[in-house]
PDB file of C-alpha atoms in Angstrom:
ATOM      1  CA  MET A   1      -2.825  -5.597 -12.385  1.00  0.00           C
ATOM      2  CA  GLU A   2      -3.205  -8.999 -10.785  1.00  0.00           C
ATOM      3  CA  ASP A   3      -4.138  -9.199  -7.112  1.00  0.00           C
ATOM      4  CA  TYR A   4      -1.641 -11.268  -5.138  1.00  0.00           C
ATOM      5  CA  GLY A   5      -2.989 -10.187  -1.740  1.00  0.00           C
ATOM      6  CA  VAL A   6      -0.410  -7.396  -1.581  1.00  0.00           C
ATOM      7  CA  LYS A   7       0.291  -4.606  -4.062  1.00  0.00           C
ATOM      8  CA  VAL A   8       2.938  -2.002  -4.787  1.00  0.00           C
ATOM      9  CA  GLY A   9       2.593   0.798  -2.240  1.00  0.00           C
ATOM     10  CA  ASP A  10       1.326  -1.410   0.594  1.00  0.00           C
ATOM     11  CA  VAL A  11       3.178  -1.120   3.892  1.00  0.00           C
ATOM     12  CA  LEU A  12       4.124  -4.321   5.719  1.00  0.00           C
ATOM     13  CA  TRP A  13       5.622  -4.577   9.210  1.00  0.00           C
ATOM     14  CA  ARG A  14       8.349  -6.866  10.535  1.00  0.00           C
ATOM     15  CA  MET A  15      10.589  -7.053  13.589  1.00  0.00           C
ATOM     16  CA  ARG A  16      14.179  -5.849  13.250  1.00  0.00           C
ATOM     17  CA  GLY A  17      16.844  -6.231  15.919  1.00  0.00           C
ATOM     18  CA  HIS A  18      19.981  -4.198  16.533  1.00  0.00           C
ATOM     19  CA  HIS A  19      22.592  -3.564  19.206  1.00  0.00           C
ATOM     20  CA  LYS A  20      23.051  -0.051  20.622  1.00  0.00           C
ATOM     21  CA  GLU A  21      26.594  -0.966  21.597  1.00  0.00           C
ATOM     22  CA  ARG A  22      28.622  -4.023  20.632  1.00  0.00           C
ATOM     23  CA  GLU A  23      28.141  -5.804  23.984  1.00  0.00           C
ATOM     24  CA  ASP A  24      24.501  -4.816  24.531  1.00  0.00           C
ATOM     25  CA  PRO A  25      21.637  -7.276  24.065  1.00  0.00           C
ATOM     26  CA  VAL A  26      19.646  -7.047  20.846  1.00  0.00           C
ATOM     27  CA  GLU A  27      16.786  -4.531  20.926  1.00  0.00           C
ATOM     28  CA  TRP A  28      13.785  -5.405  18.752  1.00  0.00           C
ATOM     29  CA  HIS A  29      11.524  -2.895  17.009  1.00  0.00           C
ATOM     30  CA  ALA A  30       8.617  -3.150  14.590  1.00  0.00           C
ATOM     31  CA  VAL A  31       9.688  -1.468  11.344  1.00  0.00           C
ATOM     32  CA  PRO A  32       7.669  -0.731   8.195  1.00  0.00           C
ATOM     33  CA  MET A  33       8.617  -1.557   4.624  1.00  0.00           C
ATOM     34  CA  CYS A  34       6.967  -0.226   1.489  1.00  0.00           C
ATOM     35  CA  VAL A  35       6.262  -2.858  -1.165  1.00  0.00           C
ATOM     36  CA  GLU A  36       7.868  -1.833  -4.476  1.00  0.00           C
ATOM     37  CA  TYR A  37       7.542  -5.058  -6.509  1.00  0.00           C
ATOM     38  CA  VAL A  38       5.075  -7.961  -6.485  1.00  0.00           C
ATOM     39  CA  ASP A  39       4.718 -11.117  -8.553  1.00  0.00           C
ATOM     40  CA  GLU A  40       3.009 -14.477  -8.028  1.00  0.00           C
ATOM     41  CA  ALA A  41       5.735 -15.691  -5.636  1.00  0.00           C
ATOM     42  CA  LYS A  42       7.176 -12.743  -3.712  1.00  0.00           C
ATOM     43  CA  PHE A  43       7.185  -9.088  -2.751  1.00  0.00           C
ATOM     44  CA  LEU A  44      10.251  -6.823  -2.579  1.00  0.00           C
ATOM     45  CA  ASP A  45      11.039  -3.393  -1.162  1.00  0.00           C
ATOM     46  CA  ALA A  46      13.162  -0.718  -2.864  1.00  0.00           C
ATOM     47  CA  TYR A  47      16.353  -2.560  -1.857  1.00  0.00           C
ATOM     48  CA  MET A  48      15.199  -5.844  -3.420  1.00  0.00           C
ATOM     49  CA  CYS A  49      14.576  -7.360   0.011  1.00  0.00           C
ATOM     50  CA  GLY A  50      11.314  -8.968   1.018  1.00  0.00           C
ATOM     51  CA  GLY A  51       9.774 -12.387   1.219  1.00  0.00           C
ATOM     52  CA  SER A  52       7.373 -14.895  -0.218  1.00  0.00           C
ATOM     53  CA  LEU A  53       3.682 -14.106  -0.228  1.00  0.00           C
ATOM     54  CA  ASN A  54       3.295 -16.952   2.284  1.00  0.00           C
ATOM     55  CA  SER A  55       5.370 -14.997   4.830  1.00  0.00           C
ATOM     56  CA  ILE A  56       2.601 -12.410   5.271  1.00  0.00           C
ATOM     57  CA  GLY A  57       1.084 -13.181   8.654  1.00  0.00           C
ATOM     58  CA  LYS A  58       4.183 -15.134   9.731  1.00  0.00           C
ATOM     59  CA  ASN A  59       7.186 -12.789   9.367  1.00  0.00           C
ATOM     60  CA  TYR A  60       5.542  -9.731   7.771  1.00  0.00           C
ATOM     61  CA  PHE A  61       2.286  -8.180   8.975  1.00  0.00           C
ATOM     62  CA  ARG A  62      -0.253  -5.701   7.694  1.00  0.00           C
ATOM     63  CA  SER A  63      -0.233  -3.625  10.882  1.00  0.00           C
ATOM     64  CA  ARG A  64       2.257  -2.689  13.570  1.00  0.00           C
ATOM     65  CA  GLU A  65      -0.079  -4.097  16.226  1.00  0.00           C
ATOM     66  CA  GLU A  66      -0.176  -7.553  14.543  1.00  0.00           C
ATOM     67  CA  CYS A  67       3.608  -7.528  14.260  1.00  0.00           C
ATOM     68  CA  LEU A  68       4.114  -6.678  17.958  1.00  0.00           C
ATOM     69  CA  ALA A  69       1.500  -9.232  19.066  1.00  0.00           C
ATOM     70  CA  ASP A  70       3.285 -11.985  17.113  1.00  0.00           C
ATOM     71  CA  PHE A  71       6.618 -10.890  18.606  1.00  0.00           C
ATOM     72  CA  GLU A  72       5.227 -11.192  22.151  1.00  0.00           C
ATOM     73  CA  LYS A  73       3.873 -14.650  21.341  1.00  0.00           C
ATOM     74  CA  ARG A  74       7.251 -15.812  19.949  1.00  0.00           C
ATOM     75  CA  ARG A  75       9.640 -13.702  22.054  1.00  0.00           C
ATOM     76  CA  ALA A  76      11.675 -16.761  23.143  1.00  0.00           C
ATOM     77  CA  GLU A  77      12.483 -17.553  19.490  1.00  0.00           C
ATOM     78  CA  TYR A  78      13.860 -14.044  18.978  1.00  0.00           C
ATOM     79  CA  GLU A  79      16.126 -14.411  21.998  1.00  0.00           C
ATOM     80  CA  THR A  80      17.798 -17.657  20.911  1.00  0.00           C
ATOM     81  CA  PRO A  81      21.605 -17.454  20.497  1.00  0.00           C
ATOM     82  CA  ALA A  82      21.345 -18.172  16.755  1.00  0.00           C
ATOM     83  CA  VAL A  83      19.426 -14.925  16.288  1.00  0.00           C
ATOM     84  CA  THR A  84      21.078 -12.699  18.869  1.00  0.00           C
ATOM     85  CA  SER A  85      24.657 -13.647  17.981  1.00  0.00           C
ATOM     86  CA  ALA A  86      24.341 -12.135  14.523  1.00  0.00           C
ATOM     87  CA  THR A  87      27.252  -9.990  13.386  1.00  0.00           C
ATOM     88  CA  PHE A  88      27.193  -6.523  14.921  1.00  0.00           C
ATOM     89  CA  HIS A  89      26.587  -3.844  12.302  1.00  0.00           C
ATOM     90  CA  GLU A  90      27.556  -0.308  13.183  1.00  0.00           C
ATOM     91  CA  GLU A  91      25.439   2.576  11.964  1.00  0.00           C
ATOM     92  CA  LYS A  92      27.186   4.377   9.110  1.00  0.00           C
ATOM     93  CA  ARG A  93      28.601   7.706  10.268  1.00  0.00           C
ATOM     94  CA  LEU A  94      29.011  10.829   8.141  1.00  0.00           C
ATOM     95  CA  GLY A  95      32.531  11.007   6.752  1.00  0.00           C
ATOM     96  CA  GLN A  96      33.005   7.236   7.037  1.00  0.00           C
ATOM     97  CA  VAL A  97      34.669   5.427   4.127  1.00  0.00           C
ATOM     98  CA  VAL A  98      32.115   3.387   2.160  1.00  0.00           C
ATOM     99  CA  ASP A  99      32.906   0.058   0.480  1.00  0.00           C
ATOM    100  CA  ASP A 100      33.707   0.389  -3.253  1.00  0.00           C
ATOM    101  CA  GLY A 101      31.593  -2.721  -3.845  1.00  0.00           C
ATOM    102  CA  LEU A 102      28.349  -1.060  -2.673  1.00  0.00           C
ATOM    103  CA  CYS A 103      25.760  -1.764  -5.400  1.00  0.00           C
ATOM    104  CA  LEU A 104      23.400   0.893  -6.697  1.00  0.00           C
ATOM    105  CA  TRP A 105      20.414  -0.267  -8.744  1.00  0.00           C
ATOM    106  CA  LYS A 106      19.477   1.671 -11.874  1.00  0.00           C
ATOM    107  CA  ASP A 107      15.712   1.723 -11.386  1.00  0.00           C
ATOM    108  CA  ASP A 108      15.713   1.642  -7.576  1.00  0.00           C
ATOM    109  CA  GLY A 109      14.427   5.051  -6.530  1.00  0.00           C
ATOM    110  CA  LEU A 110      16.159   8.250  -7.607  1.00  0.00           C
ATOM    111  CA  LEU A 111      19.830   8.443  -8.550  1.00  0.00           C
ATOM    112  CA  HIS A 112      21.685  11.721  -9.139  1.00  0.00           C
ATOM    113  CA  VAL A 113      25.317  11.812 -10.224  1.00  0.00           C
ATOM    114  CA  MET A 114      27.288  15.065 -10.171  1.00  0.00           C
ATOM    115  CA  VAL A 115      30.793  15.819 -11.416  1.00  0.00           C
ATOM    116  CA  GLU A 116      32.655  18.920 -10.267  1.00  0.00           C
ATOM    117  CA  GLY A 117      32.705  21.418 -13.134  1.00  0.00           C
ATOM    118  CA  ALA A 118      30.424  19.312 -15.358  1.00  0.00           C
ATOM    119  CA  GLY A 119      27.231  19.306 -13.295  1.00  0.00           C
ATOM    120  CA  LEU A 120      24.572  16.608 -13.339  1.00  0.00           C
ATOM    121  CA  ILE A 121      25.429  13.498 -15.376  1.00  0.00           C
ATOM    122  CA  SER A 122      22.775  11.252 -16.895  1.00  0.00           C
ATOM    123  CA  ALA A 123      22.514   8.004 -14.950  1.00  0.00           C
ATOM    124  CA  ASP A 124      22.055   6.236 -18.310  1.00  0.00           C
ATOM    125  CA  THR A 125      25.757   6.850 -19.069  1.00  0.00           C
ATOM    126  CA  LEU A 126      26.980   4.849 -16.044  1.00  0.00           C
ATOM    127  CA  PRO A 127      28.521   1.354 -16.463  1.00  0.00           C
ATOM    128  CA  TRP A 128      25.391  -0.684 -15.677  1.00  0.00           C
ATOM    129  CA  LYS A 129      25.483  -4.503 -15.635  1.00  0.00           C
ATOM    130  CA  VAL A 130      22.542  -6.916 -15.640  1.00  0.00           C
ATOM    131  CA  ASP A 131      22.007  -8.896 -12.428  1.00  0.00           C
ATOM    132  CA  GLU A 132      21.535 -12.396 -13.795  1.00  0.00           C
ATOM    133  CA  VAL A 133      20.159 -13.762 -10.510  1.00  0.00           C
ATOM    134  CA  SER A 134      17.253 -11.290 -10.422  1.00  0.00           C
ATOM    135  CA  GLU A 135      16.656 -11.858 -14.123  1.00  0.00           C
ATOM    136  CA  ASP A 136      16.370 -15.614 -13.540  1.00  0.00           C
ATOM    137  CA  LEU A 137      14.058 -15.130 -10.544  1.00  0.00           C
ATOM    138  CA  THR A 138      11.790 -12.391 -11.854  1.00  0.00           C
ATOM    139  CA  GLY A 139      12.183 -12.425 -15.623  1.00  0.00           C
ATOM    140  CA  GLU A 140      13.216  -8.752 -15.416  1.00  0.00           C
ATOM    141  CA  ALA A 141      16.721  -7.501 -16.144  1.00  0.00           C
ATOM    142  CA  PHE A 142      17.622  -5.394 -13.100  1.00  0.00           C
ATOM    143  CA  GLU A 143      20.772  -3.348 -13.704  1.00  0.00           C
ATOM    144  CA  TYR A 144      23.363  -2.319 -11.134  1.00  0.00           C
ATOM    145  CA  ALA A 145      26.783  -0.690 -10.812  1.00  0.00           C
ATOM    146  CA  THR A 146      29.127  -0.465  -7.853  1.00  0.00           C
ATOM    147  CA  LEU A 147      30.456   2.798  -6.457  1.00  0.00           C
ATOM    148  CA  GLY A 148      33.947   1.735  -7.544  1.00  0.00           C
ATOM    149  CA  GLU A 149      32.818   1.111 -11.130  1.00  0.00           C
ATOM    150  CA  ILE A 150      31.033   4.473 -11.220  1.00  0.00           C
ATOM    151  CA  ARG A 151      34.143   6.280  -9.919  1.00  0.00           C
ATOM    152  CA  ASP A 152      36.443   4.564 -12.413  1.00  0.00           C
ATOM    153  CA  ALA A 153      34.153   5.278 -15.388  1.00  0.00           C
ATOM    154  CA  LEU A 154      33.679   8.942 -14.458  1.00  0.00           C
ATOM    155  CA  ARG A 155      37.395   9.500 -13.815  1.00  0.00           C
ATOM    156  CA  GLU A 156      38.201   7.998 -17.207  1.00  0.00           C
ATOM    157  CA  ARG A 157      35.748  10.430 -18.777  1.00  0.00           C
ATOM    158  CA  PHE A 158      36.325  13.587 -16.702  1.00  0.00           C
ATOM    159  CA  GLY A 159      39.676  13.123 -14.972  1.00  0.00           C
ATOM    160  CA  ARG A 160      40.238  13.540 -11.244  1.00  0.00           C
ATOM    161  CA  ARG A 161      37.365  15.682  -9.951  1.00  0.00           C
ATOM    162  CA  ILE A 162      34.977  15.648  -7.024  1.00  0.00           C
ATOM    163  CA  LEU A 163      32.246  13.084  -7.728  1.00  0.00           C
ATOM    164  CA  THR A 164      28.940  12.973  -5.863  1.00  0.00           C
ATOM    165  CA  VAL A 165      26.332  10.211  -6.023  1.00  0.00           C
ATOM    166  CA  TRP A 166      22.942  10.746  -4.372  1.00  0.00           C
ATOM    167  CA  ALA A 167      20.882   7.539  -4.105  1.00  0.00           C
ATOM    168  CA  GLU A 168      17.370   8.254  -2.825  1.00  0.00           C
ATOM    169  CA  GLY A 169      14.851   5.544  -1.909  1.00  0.00           C
ATOM    170  CA  PRO A 170      11.295   5.867  -0.616  1.00  0.00           C
ATOM    171  CA  LEU A 171      12.268   5.718   3.074  1.00  0.00           C
ATOM    172  CA  HIS A 172      15.877   6.919   3.146  1.00  0.00           C
ATOM    173  CA  GLY A 173      18.755   8.015   0.975  1.00  0.00           C
ATOM    174  CA  GLU A 174      22.502   8.432   1.136  1.00  0.00           C
ATOM    175  CA  ILE A 175      24.940  10.849  -0.511  1.00  0.00           C
ATOM    176  CA  TYR A 176      28.426   9.599  -1.344  1.00  0.00           C
ATOM    177  CA  GLU A 177      31.452  11.661  -2.398  1.00  0.00           C
ATOM    178  CA  THR A 178      34.990  10.985  -3.607  1.00  0.00           C
ATOM    179  CA  GLY A 179      37.800  13.217  -4.826  1.00  0.00           C
ATOM    180  CA  ASN A 180      37.516  15.942  -2.204  1.00  0.00           C
ATOM    181  CA  TYR A 181      40.954  14.893  -0.904  1.00  0.00           C
ATOM    182  CA  PRO A 182      43.121  14.714  -4.079  1.00  0.00           C
ATOM    183  CA  PRO A 183      45.111  11.507  -3.427  1.00  0.00           C
ATOM    184  CA  GLU A 184      42.082   9.658  -2.045  1.00  0.00           C
ATOM    185  CA  LYS A 185      39.970   7.388  -4.253  1.00  0.00           C
ATOM    186  CA  GLU A 186      37.664   6.080  -1.506  1.00  0.00           C
ATOM    187  CA  TRP A 187      34.017   7.059  -1.341  1.00  0.00           C
ATOM    188  CA  ARG A 188      32.790   8.692   1.871  1.00  0.00           C
ATOM    189  CA  LEU A 189      29.270   9.010   3.247  1.00  0.00           C
ATOM    190  CA  LYS A 190      28.566  12.726   2.851  1.00  0.00           C
ATOM    191  CA  GLY A 191      24.915  12.847   3.884  1.00  0.00           C
ATOM    192  CA  LYS A 192      21.723  11.003   4.773  1.00  0.00           C
ATOM    193  CA  THR A 193      18.204  11.902   3.717  1.00  0.00           C
ATOM    194  CA  MET A 194      14.687  10.931   4.784  1.00  0.00           C
ATOM    195  CA  GLY A 195      13.612   9.503   1.409  1.00  0.00           C
ATOM    196  CA  TYR A 196      11.065  10.795  -1.066  1.00  0.00           C
ATOM    197  CA  ALA A 197       7.936   8.996   0.221  1.00  0.00           C
TER     198      ALA A 197
END
């Protein structure tokens, strides 16, 4: 394995901001990310987010202390209106309807799909599509399917039943369900997990 200065399994730190309430100022925290992919140009986490190798020491740091020290040095930059006026994102709540367009990646952590009365379904049978952008960037064919596509394919195969999808990453996971209310086709967030790492 080539050494690019960072390897799969390394933990890097970066600052992440969020609002507690819509009108509150942004609160900044140092958060870790586990490196899941590395090539000569970039590193990515389990959600295909990351940065260039050049960003280590500028936006990503090898320790929490380095990250916080850089934040203190550049605090004014973090408090500029361009950064703090970012769209407010609410924390997903249990029972909340989840967007049908939410992408799940085939080889991104653990994925369990269950159909009421049929049990566990092989993830290989889902309607995966190749993400051409990631293929162009990395040379690898990453496959994905949306929650809506998964629901439609499973309903065509099994009829109207309760469907459960459990997507588990290294640091967190989410469980989605549809069909519990017969006329409803929306997915709902049924649970959250702490990840398998």
